[in-house]
XYZ file of C-alpha atoms in Angstrom:
371
model
C 8.672 29.629 -19.323
C 11.897 28.643 -17.593
C 12.465 25.160 -16.105
C 11.705 24.450 -12.463
C 13.327 21.845 -10.258
C 12.328 20.088 -7.062
C 13.968 17.750 -4.582
C 12.116 14.817 -3.070
C 12.626 12.847 0.131
C 10.710 10.125 1.921
C 10.290 8.365 5.239
C 8.493 5.229 6.341
C 6.895 4.478 9.682
C 4.837 1.762 11.356
C 1.845 2.954 13.332
C -1.476 1.929 14.870
C -4.724 3.901 14.648
C -8.488 3.863 14.730
C -10.699 6.343 12.857
C -13.704 7.231 15.011
C -15.108 9.641 12.392
C -16.269 6.690 10.325
C -19.737 5.165 10.717
C -20.393 2.543 13.385
C -19.332 -0.892 12.216
C -16.743 0.361 9.722
C -13.622 -1.820 9.936
C -11.303 1.196 10.276
C -12.964 2.171 13.559
C -11.215 -0.852 15.050
C -7.649 -0.549 16.254
C -5.384 -1.591 13.389
C -2.037 -0.658 11.832
C -0.238 0.236 8.609
C 3.221 0.507 7.142
C 3.047 4.163 6.084
C 5.162 5.824 3.402
C 5.416 9.619 3.313
C 7.173 11.845 0.777
C 7.789 15.554 0.286
C 8.707 17.535 -2.812
C 10.183 21.001 -2.324
C 11.645 23.757 -4.474
C 14.763 24.403 -2.411
C 16.782 27.619 -2.730
C 20.507 27.614 -3.481
C 22.583 27.338 -0.314
C 19.878 25.610 1.727
C 21.776 22.318 2.097
C 25.208 22.023 3.767
C 26.770 21.726 0.304
C 25.643 21.934 -3.311
C 24.474 18.484 -4.344
C 23.619 17.497 -0.774
C 19.974 18.560 -0.961
C 18.506 15.049 -1.177
C 20.496 13.788 1.818
C 19.606 16.840 3.917
C 15.925 16.803 2.965
C 15.769 13.087 3.732
C 17.395 13.647 7.138
C 14.811 16.283 8.053
C 11.925 14.224 6.675
C 12.924 11.201 8.758
C 13.309 13.347 11.889
C 9.921 14.951 11.234
C 8.180 11.571 10.974
C 10.078 9.905 13.849
C 7.327 10.599 16.471
C 4.892 8.609 14.299
C 6.971 5.439 14.186
C 5.553 2.663 16.405
C 3.026 5.126 17.813
C -0.716 5.111 18.358
C -1.573 7.940 15.973
C -4.731 8.890 17.893
C -2.461 10.035 20.727
C -0.049 12.131 18.640
C -0.325 15.783 19.641
C -1.805 18.031 16.968
C -2.646 15.237 14.549
C -6.394 14.987 15.090
C -8.250 12.098 13.469
C -5.489 9.918 11.941
C -6.653 9.960 8.322
C -4.100 9.967 5.505
C -4.967 13.603 4.800
C -4.502 14.746 8.392
C -1.186 12.885 8.663
C 0.014 14.665 5.509
C -1.062 18.051 6.916
C 0.702 17.312 10.230
C 3.918 16.417 8.399
C 3.731 19.552 6.273
C 3.247 21.842 9.270
C 6.292 20.345 11.010
C 8.459 20.460 7.910
C 7.617 24.104 7.281
C 7.941 24.985 10.973
C 10.561 23.429 13.202
C 12.367 21.616 10.365
C 12.746 24.674 8.150
C 11.906 23.197 4.760
C 10.956 25.990 2.318
C 9.124 25.812 -0.994
C 7.046 22.709 -0.272
C 5.222 21.723 -3.430
C 3.650 18.448 -2.362
C 3.331 16.128 0.628
C 2.031 12.626 0.139
C 1.067 9.882 2.554
C 0.498 6.299 1.447
C -1.144 4.073 4.044
C -1.361 0.901 1.939
C -0.105 -0.256 -1.451
C -3.467 0.798 -2.872
C -4.398 4.031 -1.067
C -3.001 7.419 -0.222
C -3.384 11.204 -0.292
C -1.332 13.980 -1.905
C -1.431 17.617 -0.753
C -0.531 20.172 -3.405
C 1.225 23.503 -2.892
C -2.002 25.187 -1.781
C -2.762 22.426 0.732
C -5.467 20.982 -1.515
C -5.856 17.223 -1.000
C -6.164 14.531 -3.666
C -7.077 11.052 -2.494
C -6.076 8.120 -4.689
C -7.022 4.464 -4.912
C -5.355 1.726 -7.004
C -7.160 -1.126 -8.783
C -6.072 -3.978 -11.060
C -7.671 -5.971 -13.834
C -6.419 -8.676 -16.212
C -7.323 -8.302 -19.882
C -6.279 -8.946 -23.473
C -6.072 -6.393 -26.271
C -4.492 -5.537 -29.583
C -3.987 -2.196 -31.312
C -5.676 -2.461 -34.715
C -4.208 0.667 -36.328
C -0.490 0.090 -35.818
C 1.783 -0.609 -38.811
C 2.185 -4.187 -40.019
C 4.696 -6.055 -37.889
C 4.247 -3.860 -34.803
C 4.167 -6.173 -31.788
C 1.111 -4.430 -30.304
C -0.868 -5.387 -33.407
C -0.823 -8.976 -32.163
C -3.384 -10.061 -29.599
C -1.671 -10.019 -26.197
C -2.517 -9.195 -22.595
C -1.559 -7.155 -19.561
C -2.156 -6.952 -15.863
C -3.505 -3.406 -16.019
C -3.443 -1.058 -13.052
C -5.770 1.908 -12.639
C -5.395 4.727 -10.142
C -8.369 6.972 -9.499
C -7.509 10.382 -8.044
C -10.287 12.348 -6.348
C -10.648 15.793 -4.817
C -10.570 15.415 -1.022
C -10.291 19.023 0.175
C -12.493 18.742 3.255
C -10.182 19.986 5.999
C -9.644 18.228 9.313
C -13.122 18.100 10.858
C -14.687 15.437 8.623
C -13.580 12.147 7.135
C -14.748 13.159 3.654
C -14.653 10.802 0.703
C -14.488 7.181 1.866
C -12.336 4.674 0.002
C -15.255 2.256 0.245
C -17.404 4.590 -1.843
C -14.773 4.582 -4.586
C -14.621 0.777 -4.340
C -18.382 0.552 -4.870
C -18.230 2.837 -7.910
C -15.316 0.903 -9.413
C -16.784 -2.582 -8.880
C -19.071 -2.684 -11.978
C -16.235 -1.471 -14.197
C -13.934 -4.151 -12.807
C -16.548 -6.763 -13.711
C -16.787 -5.311 -17.234
C -13.005 -5.240 -17.828
C -11.496 -8.116 -15.874
C -10.701 -11.288 -17.858
C -12.046 -9.727 -21.045
C -10.798 -8.821 -24.508
C -10.901 -5.028 -24.430
C -11.349 -4.688 -28.206
C -14.777 -6.281 -27.855
C -16.017 -3.597 -25.437
C -17.867 -0.637 -26.973
C -15.599 2.399 -26.992
C -12.419 0.344 -26.578
C -12.018 -0.926 -30.114
C -8.550 0.709 -30.135
C -7.574 0.175 -26.474
C -4.392 2.179 -25.965
C -3.560 3.363 -22.450
C -4.744 6.848 -23.408
C -8.051 5.591 -24.799
C -8.652 3.396 -21.731
C -7.985 6.312 -19.357
C -10.450 8.563 -21.229
C -13.031 5.757 -21.438
C -12.819 5.281 -17.670
C -13.005 9.027 -17.057
C -16.262 9.372 -18.978
C -17.762 6.360 -17.208
C -16.682 7.429 -13.719
C -17.027 11.201 -13.640
C -20.871 11.258 -13.533
C -20.785 8.820 -10.592
C -17.767 10.377 -8.860
C -17.867 14.176 -9.369
C -14.766 14.465 -7.149
C -12.694 12.607 -9.780
C -9.549 14.623 -10.624
C -7.803 12.343 -13.127
C -7.450 8.701 -14.140
C -4.129 6.895 -14.447
C -3.713 3.650 -16.392
C -0.587 1.488 -16.106
C -0.330 -0.752 -19.154
C 2.768 -2.359 -17.648
C 4.753 -1.637 -14.502
C 6.945 0.776 -16.451
C 4.619 2.779 -18.701
C 1.175 4.278 -18.782
C -1.019 7.312 -19.314
C -3.382 9.601 -17.497
C -6.330 11.804 -18.448
C -7.934 14.667 -16.527
C -10.914 15.298 -18.772
C -8.923 17.468 -21.185
C -5.236 16.555 -21.288
C -3.361 13.331 -21.925
C 0.073 12.560 -20.504
C 2.209 9.446 -20.801
C 5.357 8.245 -19.048
C 8.022 5.626 -19.480
C 10.008 4.369 -16.488
C 13.349 2.553 -16.422
C 16.303 1.924 -14.136
C 19.979 2.507 -14.745
C 23.053 1.548 -12.743
C 25.885 4.040 -12.492
C 28.752 5.195 -10.304
C 28.916 8.743 -8.952
C 30.686 10.965 -6.480
C 29.575 14.346 -5.127
C 32.418 16.764 -5.739
C 31.176 19.367 -3.233
C 30.715 16.961 -0.320
C 33.040 17.652 2.632
C 36.284 15.741 3.021
C 35.708 12.419 4.757
C 32.064 12.149 3.668
C 31.214 8.855 1.922
C 29.304 10.961 -0.614
C 32.595 12.449 -1.798
C 34.029 9.039 -2.619
C 33.002 6.828 -5.506
C 29.687 5.113 -4.844
C 26.593 4.312 -6.880
C 22.906 3.593 -7.164
C 20.333 1.693 -9.115
C 18.529 4.828 -10.201
C 14.844 5.024 -11.133
C 14.239 7.288 -14.127
C 10.835 8.379 -15.330
C 10.261 10.230 -18.614
C 7.045 12.266 -18.860
C 5.676 13.324 -22.238
C 2.881 15.692 -23.144
C 1.376 15.633 -26.643
C -2.012 15.746 -28.390
C -3.827 12.491 -28.985
C -3.400 11.026 -32.465
C -6.981 10.397 -33.542
C -6.045 7.400 -35.694
C -3.401 5.704 -33.557
C -5.148 6.447 -30.273
C -1.910 7.412 -28.537
C 0.131 10.544 -27.920
C 3.514 8.912 -28.597
C 4.250 5.228 -29.217
C 5.971 3.753 -26.143
C 8.192 1.777 -28.497
C 9.319 4.988 -30.209
C 10.043 6.576 -26.823
C 12.282 3.685 -25.872
C 14.093 3.570 -29.222
C 14.697 7.313 -29.507
C 15.833 7.653 -25.915
C 18.139 4.635 -26.049
C 21.365 6.569 -26.891
C 20.782 8.856 -23.898
C 20.127 5.849 -21.686
C 23.293 4.081 -22.837
C 25.352 7.165 -21.973
C 24.464 6.804 -18.260
C 23.780 3.110 -17.704
C 26.718 1.156 -16.225
C 28.918 4.243 -16.434
C 31.044 6.304 -14.041
C 29.095 9.532 -14.399
C 31.868 11.657 -12.913
C 33.747 11.076 -16.176
C 30.973 12.760 -18.178
C 32.023 16.425 -18.257
C 28.570 17.509 -19.456
C 26.969 16.385 -16.170
C 27.639 19.023 -13.497
C 27.794 16.621 -10.548
C 26.598 13.205 -9.408
C 23.513 14.394 -7.509
C 19.989 13.583 -8.685
C 19.207 17.139 -9.794
C 22.312 17.398 -11.977
C 21.446 14.071 -13.590
C 17.814 15.055 -14.151
C 18.805 18.340 -15.794
C 21.232 16.564 -18.125
C 18.687 13.884 -19.056
C 16.021 16.512 -19.797
C 18.349 18.499 -22.064
C 19.602 15.429 -23.921
C 16.193 13.779 -24.039
C 14.374 16.778 -25.505
C 16.821 16.799 -28.402
C 15.378 13.453 -29.552
C 11.928 13.597 -27.877
C 10.601 17.185 -28.030
C 7.405 16.040 -26.275
C 9.472 15.343 -23.143
C 8.549 17.895 -20.481
C 9.475 16.362 -17.125
C 12.173 14.087 -15.729
C 12.110 12.270 -12.373
C 15.358 10.755 -11.076
C 15.391 8.801 -7.792
C 18.475 7.331 -6.137
C 16.267 5.347 -3.724
C 12.502 5.161 -3.316
C 11.114 8.679 -2.976
C 14.548 10.326 -2.703
C 15.654 12.257 -5.749
C 14.871 15.221 -7.985
C 12.311 16.381 -10.543
C 12.940 18.832 -13.381
C 10.172 20.400 -15.450
C 10.656 21.842 -18.912
C 8.220 24.646 -18.088
C 6.779 26.315 -15.010
C 3.176 25.227 -15.558
C 1.315 24.931 -12.277
C -0.091 21.457 -13.003
C 3.192 19.718 -13.715
C 3.498 17.949 -10.365
C 0.264 16.025 -10.702
C 1.326 12.566 -9.512
C 0.949 9.459 -11.602
């Protein structure tokens, strides 16, 4: 299947709300507020933006204009929004983007109301609620080669994100974050401030093994569970959906660019730059002995020559990169990366938070599952 590409843009807004659909006494029935973060991913056709390479800037402009009525507003009074749940806010944004703001090919709209909670709508408008948790634990990987640093006992501040099916429409509140909290609480007690190797089933506690272990513990209690994500560190992790494992490695690079198709006088045409966020996604079977799909250390080492070709470089001097926009960079990284990491099947490149491009190695429908 041929590659697919998407552009992403984001907008933040401050707003007050109260959710009357919740039971009496629930804290969210009281008037309160959040710093919201919303993002859209869209498969944009050629010629949609004012110039080739200007898709991120144009999509961001429309996303910010779409969300402007929500900024410093009481969401309960916003026309057409309904009960101001994360899901309903995401649906309201999507309707406006597709309607008056003319954004085609929307693949996903996400709304994050806190650092720990949010909702993503997929291309069919199906909602996935997510909730983030943390635990502190030690572990070692017993099957790695002698001298491998992960063979030594060490520790991490692990993060877990539970994603759950929330497709309930706009008339009900649906799955409550508090219910997920209650289900997670015993597992937090079992994992936090523990040595994971001493827990049954986690004798080889890789990120992949931990995600599957959590899945099998949680799914009977939370049938809505869609997938489990485990961050081993802030820059790498794995997820499991009951059948498939995926891992990712995230890094930043600093480079100078210019957009050659930007109009004369535009600052985007001149030399400028970003601290880019780059995320490599890999898809591979689980190694039954090692307990991982690909060693994170191997990913870093094999990808290093590609990374060095873009970090602290003027990218407009690299003739193999079509232009300085996020999509051109993502396409180049995918092509170069797959030459050394054939398991690589998706690249995310962001010039600022939520604003960038995604390229998939194939057109599989599940590729945009968030992590």
